[in-house]
Short mmCIF file of C-alpha atoms in Angstrom, two decimals:
data_model
loop_
_atom_site.label_atom_id
_atom_site.label_comp_id
_atom_site.label_asym_id
_atom_site.label_seq_id
_atom_site.Cartn_x
_atom_site.Cartn_y
_atom_site.Cartn_z
CA UNK U 1 31.23 -31.88 -10.82
CA UNK U 2 32.65 -35.04 -11.73
CA UNK U 3 29.23 -35.80 -13.51
CA UNK U 4 29.40 -32.81 -15.87
CA UNK U 5 32.74 -33.71 -16.98
CA UNK U 6 31.60 -37.32 -17.73
CA UNK U 7 28.96 -36.11 -20.01
CA UNK U 8 31.85 -34.99 -22.31
CA UNK U 9 32.75 -38.11 -22.80
CA UNK U 10 32.67 -39.41 -26.36
CA UNK U 11 33.30 -42.79 -25.26
CA UNK U 12 30.60 -45.53 -26.17
CA UNK U 13 28.77 -42.88 -27.92
CA UNK U 14 30.91 -42.26 -31.16
CA UNK U 15 34.50 -41.97 -31.14
CA UNK U 16 35.89 -45.44 -30.04
CA UNK U 17 32.53 -47.45 -31.36
CA UNK U 18 34.87 -48.89 -34.23
CA UNK U 19 37.63 -50.14 -32.38
CA UNK U 20 38.42 -49.47 -28.74
CA UNK U 21 41.76 -48.60 -27.29
CA UNK U 22 44.95 -50.40 -27.97
CA UNK U 23 46.20 -52.76 -25.07
CA UNK U 24 50.36 -52.13 -25.40
CA UNK U 25 52.62 -51.32 -28.20
CA UNK U 26 56.34 -50.05 -29.06
CA UNK U 27 57.62 -46.50 -29.34
CA UNK U 28 60.94 -46.94 -31.54
CA UNK U 29 59.34 -45.90 -35.24
CA UNK U 30 57.53 -42.89 -33.88
CA UNK U 31 60.75 -40.59 -34.48
CA UNK U 32 60.55 -42.03 -38.43
CA UNK U 33 56.98 -40.40 -38.74
CA UNK U 34 58.15 -37.36 -40.64
CA UNK U 35 60.66 -38.89 -42.59
CA UNK U 36 60.78 -36.97 -45.85
CA UNK U 37 58.38 -34.13 -45.13
CA UNK U 38 61.19 -31.64 -44.30
CA UNK U 39 61.27 -30.67 -48.00
CA UNK U 40 57.22 -30.47 -48.14
CA UNK U 41 55.89 -26.86 -48.76
CA UNK U 42 53.98 -27.54 -45.53
CA UNK U 43 53.85 -30.43 -43.09
CA UNK U 44 50.54 -31.93 -44.50
CA UNK U 45 49.78 -32.44 -47.76
CA UNK U 46 47.00 -30.29 -49.23
CA UNK U 47 44.17 -31.60 -51.32
CA UNK U 48 43.74 -31.18 -54.94
CA UNK U 49 42.02 -27.77 -54.73
CA UNK U 50 45.39 -26.35 -52.85
CA UNK U 51 43.68 -26.22 -49.34
CA UNK U 52 44.21 -28.33 -46.45
CA UNK U 53 40.84 -29.33 -45.31
CA UNK U 54 40.61 -29.52 -41.32
CA UNK U 55 37.97 -30.43 -39.19
CA UNK U 56 38.36 -29.48 -35.29
CA UNK U 57 37.18 -31.63 -32.13
CA UNK U 58 36.72 -29.58 -29.21
CA UNK U 59 35.35 -25.99 -29.75
CA UNK U 60 36.61 -24.42 -26.31
CA UNK U 61 38.58 -21.46 -26.10
CA UNK U 62 41.55 -22.76 -27.69
CA UNK U 63 39.64 -23.43 -30.54
CA UNK U 64 38.02 -20.31 -30.78
CA UNK U 65 41.18 -18.27 -30.29
CA UNK U 66 44.00 -20.18 -32.04
CA UNK U 67 42.75 -23.37 -34.21
CA UNK U 68 38.83 -22.09 -35.37
CA UNK U 69 38.25 -18.44 -36.70
CA UNK U 70 41.75 -17.36 -36.68
CA UNK U 71 42.65 -20.14 -39.10
CA UNK U 72 40.09 -18.24 -41.37
CA UNK U 73 41.12 -14.75 -41.04
CA UNK U 74 44.90 -15.73 -41.18
CA UNK U 75 45.29 -18.88 -43.17
CA UNK U 76 42.22 -18.91 -45.60
CA UNK U 77 44.77 -19.02 -48.57
CA UNK U 78 45.91 -22.41 -46.96
CA UNK U 79 43.55 -24.05 -45.19
CA UNK U 80 39.77 -24.57 -44.62
CA UNK U 81 38.01 -25.51 -41.56
CA UNK U 82 35.06 -27.82 -42.85
CA UNK U 83 33.64 -29.04 -39.40
CA UNK U 84 33.52 -28.68 -35.80
CA UNK U 85 32.32 -31.14 -33.43
CA UNK U 86 31.73 -30.74 -29.54
CA UNK U 87 29.73 -32.75 -27.03
CA UNK U 88 27.94 -29.72 -26.39
CA UNK U 89 26.13 -28.35 -29.62
CA UNK U 90 25.35 -24.67 -28.16
CA UNK U 91 29.09 -24.28 -27.98
CA UNK U 92 30.11 -25.37 -31.53
CA UNK U 93 27.21 -23.27 -32.71
CA UNK U 94 28.77 -20.14 -31.04
CA UNK U 95 32.04 -20.87 -32.60
CA UNK U 96 30.95 -21.49 -36.03
CA UNK U 97 29.11 -18.23 -35.97
CA UNK U 98 32.58 -16.67 -35.43
CA UNK U 99 33.61 -17.54 -39.12
CA UNK U 100 32.56 -15.74 -42.05
CA UNK U 101 31.98 -19.01 -43.55
CA UNK U 102 30.16 -20.94 -41.04
CA UNK U 103 31.29 -24.52 -40.78
CA UNK U 104 28.67 -27.31 -39.90
CA UNK U 105 28.86 -28.51 -36.48
CA UNK U 106 28.38 -31.87 -34.95
CA UNK U 107 28.01 -33.93 -31.87
CA UNK U 108 29.02 -37.12 -33.77
CA UNK U 109 32.45 -37.43 -34.42
CA UNK U 110 32.26 -40.14 -36.89
CA UNK U 111 29.53 -38.36 -38.76
CA UNK U 112 31.64 -35.00 -38.98
CA UNK U 113 34.21 -37.07 -40.65
CA UNK U 114 32.50 -39.34 -42.92
CA UNK U 115 30.23 -36.03 -43.75
CA UNK U 116 33.25 -33.58 -44.08
CA UNK U 117 35.84 -35.71 -45.34
CA UNK U 118 38.72 -33.74 -43.67
CA UNK U 119 42.57 -34.07 -44.69
CA UNK U 120 43.48 -33.67 -40.98
CA UNK U 121 41.55 -33.22 -37.75
CA UNK U 122 42.74 -30.90 -34.84
CA UNK U 123 42.14 -31.89 -31.60
CA UNK U 124 41.38 -29.33 -28.27
CA UNK U 125 39.54 -31.34 -26.33
CA UNK U 126 39.93 -31.75 -22.47
CA UNK U 127 43.00 -33.48 -22.39
CA UNK U 128 42.23 -37.03 -21.21
CA UNK U 129 40.60 -37.51 -24.31
CA UNK U 130 43.03 -36.65 -26.73
CA UNK U 131 44.31 -40.06 -27.14
CA UNK U 132 40.63 -41.40 -28.17
CA UNK U 133 40.48 -38.67 -30.82
CA UNK U 134 43.81 -39.34 -32.41
CA UNK U 135 43.52 -42.83 -32.86
CA UNK U 136 39.98 -42.68 -34.17
CA UNK U 137 41.20 -39.85 -36.69
CA UNK U 138 44.07 -42.22 -37.93
CA UNK U 139 41.39 -45.23 -38.13
CA UNK U 140 38.96 -42.74 -40.22
CA UNK U 141 42.21 -41.95 -42.66
CA UNK U 142 42.82 -38.50 -41.40
CA UNK U 143 46.32 -36.98 -40.29
CA UNK U 144 46.30 -35.19 -36.88
CA UNK U 145 47.46 -32.10 -35.21
CA UNK U 146 46.96 -32.55 -31.62
CA UNK U 147 47.16 -29.94 -28.71
CA UNK U 148 49.38 -31.00 -25.86
CA UNK U 149 49.48 -33.40 -23.82
CA UNK U 150 49.54 -36.01 -26.33
CA UNK U 151 48.11 -38.46 -23.29
CA UNK U 152 47.52 -38.29 -19.37
CA UNK U 153 48.48 -42.09 -18.63
CA UNK U 154 51.12 -44.20 -19.92
CA UNK U 155 49.06 -46.93 -20.95
CA UNK U 156 47.52 -44.16 -23.50
CA UNK U 157 51.27 -43.45 -24.73
CA UNK U 158 51.29 -47.10 -25.85
CA UNK U 159 48.06 -47.24 -27.39
CA UNK U 160 48.83 -44.17 -29.20
CA UNK U 161 52.30 -45.54 -30.57
CA UNK U 162 50.72 -48.77 -31.70
CA UNK U 163 47.70 -46.95 -33.59
CA UNK U 164 50.63 -44.75 -35.35
CA UNK U 165 52.58 -47.49 -36.43
CA UNK U 166 49.54 -49.12 -37.60
CA UNK U 167 47.76 -46.41 -39.73
CA UNK U 168 51.22 -44.90 -40.51
CA UNK U 169 49.05 -41.12 -40.79
CA UNK U 170 51.44 -37.84 -39.87
CA UNK U 171 51.03 -36.68 -36.46
CA UNK U 172 51.97 -33.18 -34.81
CA UNK U 173 51.75 -32.35 -31.22
CA UNK U 174 51.78 -28.35 -31.00
CA UNK U 175 54.24 -27.53 -28.56
CA UNK U 176 54.28 -23.93 -28.85
CA UNK U 177 57.03 -23.76 -26.35
CA UNK U 178 59.54 -24.38 -29.01
CA UNK U 179 58.30 -21.39 -30.78
CA UNK U 180 58.69 -18.81 -28.29
CA UNK U 181 61.69 -16.26 -29.45
CA UNK U 182 63.66 -16.73 -26.59
CA UNK U 183 63.46 -20.78 -26.56
CA UNK U 184 64.72 -20.72 -30.44
CA UNK U 185 67.47 -18.72 -29.72
CA UNK U 186 68.52 -20.90 -26.65
CA UNK U 187 68.32 -23.82 -29.01
CA UNK U 188 70.49 -22.36 -31.50
CA UNK U 189 73.11 -21.59 -28.89
CA UNK U 190 73.19 -24.81 -27.90
CA UNK U 191 73.78 -25.98 -31.30
CA UNK U 192 76.53 -23.36 -31.64
CA UNK U 193 78.39 -25.00 -28.62
CA UNK U 194 77.97 -21.78 -26.66
CA UNK U 195 77.76 -23.69 -23.50
CA UNK U 196 79.54 -27.01 -24.23
CA UNK U 197 78.54 -30.16 -22.66
CA UNK U 198 75.56 -29.48 -21.14
CA UNK U 199 75.58 -31.02 -17.06
CA UNK U 200 72.12 -29.66 -15.67
CA UNK U 201 69.13 -27.21 -15.85
CA UNK U 202 67.17 -25.66 -13.51
CA UNK U 203 63.37 -24.74 -15.13
CA UNK U 204 61.07 -22.23 -12.81
CA UNK U 205 57.85 -22.14 -14.24
CA UNK U 206 56.03 -19.10 -11.93
CA UNK U 207 52.10 -19.08 -12.07
CA UNK U 208 50.48 -15.68 -10.69
CA UNK U 209 47.27 -16.22 -8.59
CA UNK U 210 45.43 -15.09 -11.50
CA UNK U 211 46.34 -17.28 -14.10
CA UNK U 212 47.45 -20.12 -11.67
CA UNK U 213 44.44 -19.71 -9.79
CA UNK U 214 42.11 -20.31 -13.08
CA UNK U 215 43.27 -24.20 -13.61
CA UNK U 216 41.14 -24.63 -10.40
CA UNK U 217 38.23 -23.23 -11.85
CA UNK U 218 38.34 -25.55 -14.64
CA UNK U 219 38.11 -29.35 -15.58
CA UNK U 220 42.05 -28.98 -14.72
CA UNK U 221 41.46 -29.05 -10.99
CA UNK U 222 41.20 -32.92 -11.50
CA UNK U 223 44.04 -35.29 -11.97
CA UNK U 224 41.67 -37.22 -14.15
CA UNK U 225 41.05 -34.72 -16.50
CA UNK U 226 44.55 -33.39 -17.49
CA UNK U 227 47.08 -35.68 -15.30
CA UNK U 228 47.67 -32.70 -12.69
CA UNK U 229 49.54 -29.43 -14.03
CA UNK U 230 52.56 -32.02 -14.54
CA UNK U 231 51.16 -33.13 -17.81
CA UNK U 232 48.35 -30.59 -18.82
CA UNK U 233 50.61 -27.39 -18.11
CA UNK U 234 54.10 -28.62 -17.74
CA UNK U 235 54.20 -30.96 -20.67
CA UNK U 236 55.62 -28.61 -23.24
CA UNK U 237 58.04 -27.53 -20.84
CA UNK U 238 59.37 -30.98 -20.55
CA UNK U 239 59.18 -31.00 -24.43
CA UNK U 240 61.42 -28.05 -24.15
CA UNK U 241 63.97 -30.07 -21.99
CA UNK U 242 64.06 -33.09 -24.16
CA UNK U 243 64.23 -30.89 -27.21
CA UNK U 244 67.19 -28.89 -25.97
CA UNK U 245 69.08 -31.83 -24.32
CA UNK U 246 68.36 -34.22 -27.40
CA UNK U 247 67.86 -37.06 -24.95
CA UNK U 248 65.67 -39.32 -23.19
CA UNK U 249 64.42 -38.99 -19.74
CA UNK U 250 64.90 -42.38 -17.43
CA UNK U 251 63.95 -41.37 -14.39
CA UNK U 252 61.68 -39.13 -12.20
CA UNK U 253 60.97 -38.10 -8.78
CA UNK U 254 58.83 -35.53 -7.78
CA UNK U 255 57.21 -33.71 -4.87
CA UNK U 256 53.64 -32.22 -5.01
CA UNK U 257 50.96 -30.66 -2.92
CA UNK U 258 48.05 -28.72 -2.67
CA UNK U 259 48.95 -25.57 -0.54
CA UNK U 260 46.27 -22.88 -1.46
CA UNK U 261 43.19 -23.86 -3.24
CA UNK U 262 40.77 -26.84 -2.97
CA UNK U 263 40.58 -28.03 0.61
CA UNK U 264 42.60 -25.08 1.60
CA UNK U 265 39.39 -22.36 1.61
CA UNK U 266 38.24 -21.30 4.70
CA UNK U 267 34.88 -20.85 2.65
CA UNK U 268 33.58 -22.44 -0.77
CA UNK U 269 30.64 -22.56 -3.01
CA UNK U 270 29.36 -23.86 -6.25
CA UNK U 271 30.42 -21.12 -8.42
CA UNK U 272 31.79 -17.32 -8.44
CA UNK U 273 28.07 -16.31 -9.82
CA UNK U 274 25.85 -15.97 -6.89
CA UNK U 275 28.48 -16.86 -4.55
CA UNK U 276 27.60 -15.42 -0.95
CA UNK U 277 31.30 -14.90 0.14
CA UNK U 278 32.45 -12.87 -3.06
CA UNK U 279 32.98 -9.65 -0.95
CA UNK U 280 35.99 -11.62 1.02
CA UNK U 281 37.27 -13.75 -1.55
CA UNK U 282 40.43 -12.81 -3.07
CA UNK U 283 39.50 -15.19 -5.83
CA UNK U 284 36.05 -13.93 -6.65
CA UNK U 285 36.27 -14.13 -10.58
CA UNK U 286 33.37 -12.08 -12.46
CA UNK U 287 32.94 -14.20 -15.69
CA UNK U 288 30.25 -11.90 -16.78
CA UNK U 289 32.62 -9.25 -18.03
CA UNK U 290 33.98 -11.47 -20.54
CA UNK U 291 31.66 -12.15 -23.58
CA UNK U 292 33.52 -14.91 -25.07
CA UNK U 293 33.51 -16.77 -21.81
CA UNK U 294 29.67 -15.98 -21.31
CA UNK U 295 29.06 -17.48 -24.74
CA UNK U 296 31.24 -20.50 -24.51
CA UNK U 297 30.63 -21.54 -21.21
CA UNK U 298 27.70 -20.14 -19.28
CA UNK U 299 25.27 -19.78 -22.08
CA UNK U 300 25.93 -23.46 -22.75
CA UNK U 301 25.64 -24.75 -19.13
CA UNK U 302 22.10 -26.14 -19.91
CA UNK U 303 23.60 -28.71 -22.41
CA UNK U 304 26.07 -30.38 -19.86
CA UNK U 305 26.38 -28.42 -16.70
CA UNK U 306 29.99 -27.64 -16.90
CA UNK U 307 30.87 -24.22 -14.84
CA UNK U 308 33.76 -22.19 -16.36
CA UNK U 309 33.80 -20.17 -12.84
CA UNK U 310 33.65 -22.95 -10.49
CA UNK U 311 34.76 -22.62 -6.83
CA UNK U 312 38.26 -22.98 -6.85
CA UNK U 313 37.98 -24.07 -2.91
CA UNK U 314 36.04 -27.31 -4.19
CA UNK U 315 36.94 -29.67 -1.63
CA UNK U 316 37.55 -32.60 -3.95
CA UNK U 317 40.28 -30.97 -5.94
CA UNK U 318 43.21 -32.73 -6.19
CA UNK U 319 45.66 -31.22 -9.00
CA UNK U 320 48.61 -30.34 -7.18
CA UNK U 321 49.33 -26.12 -7.27
CA UNK U 322 52.96 -26.67 -5.93
CA UNK U 323 55.22 -29.23 -7.87
CA UNK U 324 58.81 -29.75 -7.99
CA UNK U 325 60.35 -32.68 -10.11
CA UNK U 326 63.76 -33.95 -10.80
CA UNK U 327 64.64 -35.84 -14.20
CA UNK U 328 67.82 -37.89 -15.04
CA UNK U 329 68.43 -38.29 -18.78
CA UNK U 330 70.10 -41.05 -20.97
CA UNK U 331 72.80 -38.64 -21.36
CA UNK U 332 73.53 -37.72 -17.74
CA UNK U 333 71.93 -34.25 -17.71
CA UNK U 334 70.28 -33.55 -14.37
CA UNK U 335 67.11 -31.13 -14.55
CA UNK U 336 64.95 -29.80 -11.88
CA UNK U 337 61.92 -28.15 -12.54
CA UNK U 338 59.50 -26.13 -10.42
CA UNK U 339 55.76 -25.12 -11.13
CA UNK U 340 54.07 -23.26 -8.69
CA UNK U 341 50.51 -21.66 -9.49
CA UNK U 342 49.93 -19.43 -6.31
CA UNK U 343 52.73 -16.83 -7.21
CA UNK U 344 52.88 -12.71 -6.91
CA UNK U 345 54.10 -12.71 -10.67
CA UNK U 346 54.17 -14.43 -13.78
CA UNK U 347 57.22 -15.56 -15.91
CA UNK U 348 59.97 -18.29 -16.24
CA UNK U 349 63.34 -18.63 -15.14
CA UNK U 350 65.65 -21.32 -17.03
CA UNK U 351 69.30 -21.99 -16.19
CA UNK U 352 71.42 -24.23 -18.89
CA UNK U 353 74.68 -25.10 -16.99
CA UNK U 354 77.24 -26.52 -19.44
CA UNK U 355 80.94 -27.28 -19.37
CA UNK U 356 81.70 -23.81 -21.07
CA UNK U 357 79.44 -21.82 -19.39
CA UNK U 358 75.72 -20.99 -18.93
CA UNK U 359 72.82 -19.55 -20.36
CA UNK U 360 70.01 -18.21 -18.24
CA UNK U 361 66.45 -17.33 -20.22
CA UNK U 362 64.03 -15.05 -18.59
CA UNK U 363 60.27 -14.51 -19.66
CA UNK U 364 58.53 -11.92 -18.40
CA UNK U 365 54.80 -12.03 -18.37
CA UNK U 366 53.13 -8.66 -18.21
CA UNK U 367 49.94 -7.79 -16.71
CA UNK U 368 47.04 -7.09 -17.87
CA UNK U 369 47.68 -9.73 -20.58
CA UNK U 370 47.35 -7.23 -23.78
CA UNK U 371 50.67 -5.45 -22.56
CA UNK U 372 53.43 -7.00 -24.37
CA UNK U 373 55.82 -9.56 -22.99
CA UNK U 374 59.43 -9.80 -23.04
CA UNK U 375 62.18 -12.53 -23.38
CA UNK U 376 65.94 -11.74 -22.42
CA UNK U 377 69.00 -14.05 -22.47
CA UNK U 378 72.24 -14.00 -20.56
CA UNK U 379 75.24 -15.89 -22.05
CA UNK U 380 77.84 -16.24 -19.67
CA UNK U 381 80.98 -18.12 -20.72
CA UNK U 382 83.92 -19.16 -18.37
CA UNK U 383 86.39 -16.64 -17.05
CA UNK U 384 84.60 -14.22 -19.48
CA UNK U 385 82.24 -11.71 -19.23
CA UNK U 386 77.93 -12.07 -19.55
CA UNK U 387 76.37 -10.82 -22.68
CA UNK U 388 72.74 -10.36 -22.72
CA UNK U 389 70.52 -11.11 -25.76
CA UNK U 390 66.95 -9.81 -26.53
CA UNK U 391 65.79 -12.04 -29.12
CA UNK U 392 62.80 -10.36 -30.04
CA UNK U 393 64.52 -7.62 -31.10
CA UNK U 394 66.46 -9.60 -33.42
CA UNK U 395 65.80 -10.84 -37.09
CA UNK U 396 63.03 -13.15 -35.74
CA UNK U 397 59.50 -13.54 -36.95
CA UNK U 398 56.74 -11.28 -35.22
CA UNK U 399 56.05 -12.14 -31.75
CA UNK U 400 52.72 -10.50 -31.25
CA UNK U 401 50.02 -12.62 -30.23
CA UNK U 402 49.60 -15.86 -28.08
CA UNK U 403 52.53 -17.38 -26.34
CA UNK U 404 54.82 -14.72 -26.97
CA UNK U 405 54.17 -15.15 -30.86
CA UNK U 406 54.51 -18.70 -30.66
CA UNK U 407 50.92 -19.64 -31.64
CA UNK U 408 51.58 -17.74 -34.91
CA UNK U 409 54.72 -19.32 -35.48
CA UNK U 410 53.29 -22.77 -34.89
CA UNK U 411 50.48 -22.16 -37.18
CA UNK U 412 52.85 -20.76 -40.09
CA UNK U 413 54.82 -23.55 -39.55
CA UNK U 414 51.92 -26.37 -40.03
CA UNK U 415 50.12 -24.28 -42.81
CA UNK U 416 52.41 -22.23 -44.77
CA UNK U 417 55.54 -24.41 -43.90
CA UNK U 418 59.42 -24.30 -43.83
CA UNK U 419 61.57 -25.45 -46.65
CA UNK U 420 64.08 -26.86 -43.54
CA UNK U 421 63.46 -27.47 -40.17
CA UNK U 422 66.90 -26.73 -38.81
CA UNK U 423 65.74 -26.41 -35.15
CA UNK U 424 63.48 -29.14 -34.93
CA UNK U 425 60.75 -27.47 -33.85
CA UNK U 426 58.12 -29.75 -35.55
CA UNK U 427 56.45 -31.72 -32.24
CA UNK U 428 56.16 -35.40 -33.46
CA UNK U 429 54.25 -38.48 -31.75
CA UNK U 430 57.58 -39.36 -30.17
CA UNK U 431 57.86 -36.21 -28.56
CA UNK U 432 54.40 -35.94 -27.30
CA UNK U 433 54.96 -39.28 -25.83
CA UNK U 434 58.32 -38.70 -23.99
CA UNK U 435 56.80 -35.60 -22.65
CA UNK U 436 53.84 -37.10 -21.35
CA UNK U 437 55.84 -39.57 -19.65
CA UNK U 438 57.84 -36.91 -17.68
CA UNK U 439 54.53 -35.42 -16.59
CA UNK U 440 52.83 -38.98 -15.67
CA UNK U 441 55.97 -40.29 -14.09
CA UNK U 442 55.97 -37.05 -11.98
CA UNK U 443 52.28 -37.44 -10.65
CA UNK U 444 52.82 -41.23 -10.06
CA UNK U 445 56.00 -40.26 -7.79
CA UNK U 446 54.07 -38.10 -5.77
CA UNK U 447 51.32 -40.56 -5.04
CA UNK U 448 53.81 -43.22 -4.48
CA UNK U 449 55.25 -40.90 -1.52
CA UNK U 450 58.01 -39.50 -4.20
CA UNK U 451 59.59 -42.87 -5.10
CA UNK U 452 61.73 -43.04 -8.06
CA UNK U 453 59.94 -43.81 -11.37
CA UNK U 454 62.15 -45.38 -14.00
CA UNK U 455 60.90 -44.91 -17.51
CA UNK U 456 62.40 -47.91 -18.88
CA UNK U 457 64.32 -47.63 -22.26
CA UNK U 458 62.06 -45.06 -23.99
CA UNK U 459 63.64 -45.48 -27.42
CA UNK U 460 62.05 -48.87 -27.51
CA UNK U 461 58.72 -48.72 -25.47
CA UNK U 462 57.18 -47.03 -22.77
CA UNK U 463 56.46 -48.12 -19.16
CA UNK U 464 56.76 -46.82 -15.77
CA UNK U 465 58.03 -48.75 -12.68
CA UNK U 466 58.58 -48.60 -9.32
CA UNK U 467 61.80 -49.50 -7.55
CA UNK U 468 61.23 -53.00 -6.22
CA UNK U 469 63.74 -51.93 -3.09
#
């Protein structure tokens, strides 16, 4: 499996040929990267023809369903996808074929940029390669739209900051969690002072044994590829905390274990297709029933060997399926975060405790996934009654579509723009760095026996340290 993933690398082939990764850097100026952009029609300036030219690197599921053909379908007045790049040429060709106006495909990133001359690059690759493409895109003169996480190692955070400071390009990290109707309403309630000074937050992320298990069939099952679920999955939850609290994390302690998947299986195979144990495996997954997965992955295996239905009992999996993280913030707020990928149902329960009361946000994720999802908020004021708020029924934008409508909202914000950004929903490079650092500190804490990890002065620079005593 490791060999298959390694073949997806561009390092040494094209992406970093002209510069290499940076060794160190500072963080302070990241917060200034969008100065003056709030009044623009959209986050990124369009070209002389009035449309933003974008190229996409990484043509997997997220490209197919969010940042590729859907842009042509819903945003053709604002954006044009001019090129697709993937180390797997068959996958890129399949995605290109889902457009009406088929963009050209490339396996060489630099060649795509030179040939198509995009204004911005959308990055949807395997997580550990995000920093390489962000830096190379800026070196080649492009703005960046990067899927979360922004980085999977703290050294990458320093490299990213130094490059952004040098090339002064616009960067947005696509934290769709900020755009959920419930999450946005919570931000409004906090800004309105409904709970007063915030003391603590409890955040429970519940992944059922369908969604949760899926991470262990894919490349996410290895920490080296996504920084564990605390980075690849939880980083946008940590970003929510940072966004709500408007403070920087300073210390992290985490616990993690692999309880159900990986070595815990009583039997294992290479993949679900042809598995001799499928009749007795509760996690047997018939990928042949999903046409897009077949076209994107199964029919492309001959190019890179990547298995989308790999056995989730592979003995070398090292991502934790059970996680608890404690975070201390510069403003004194204490936050606890739990992520479990082995549960009987899917959803979120988030509680924000303050001097005047408490906010409880419940996100209910229905099964099957094509059924409506719902959000509800309970606002309880000290010595007063609780009230229920149902944000998706208020005068909020359409909440149909992926991630409780958040995918549509973030695309609207990026490509159609807003005259103001009162809730500060735009995800900057600084936000990307800080959210990644919490997850990185989390898995480093677990590896160090759950010792406290300090995020030293994140306003000025990024550096994780273990205590000396």
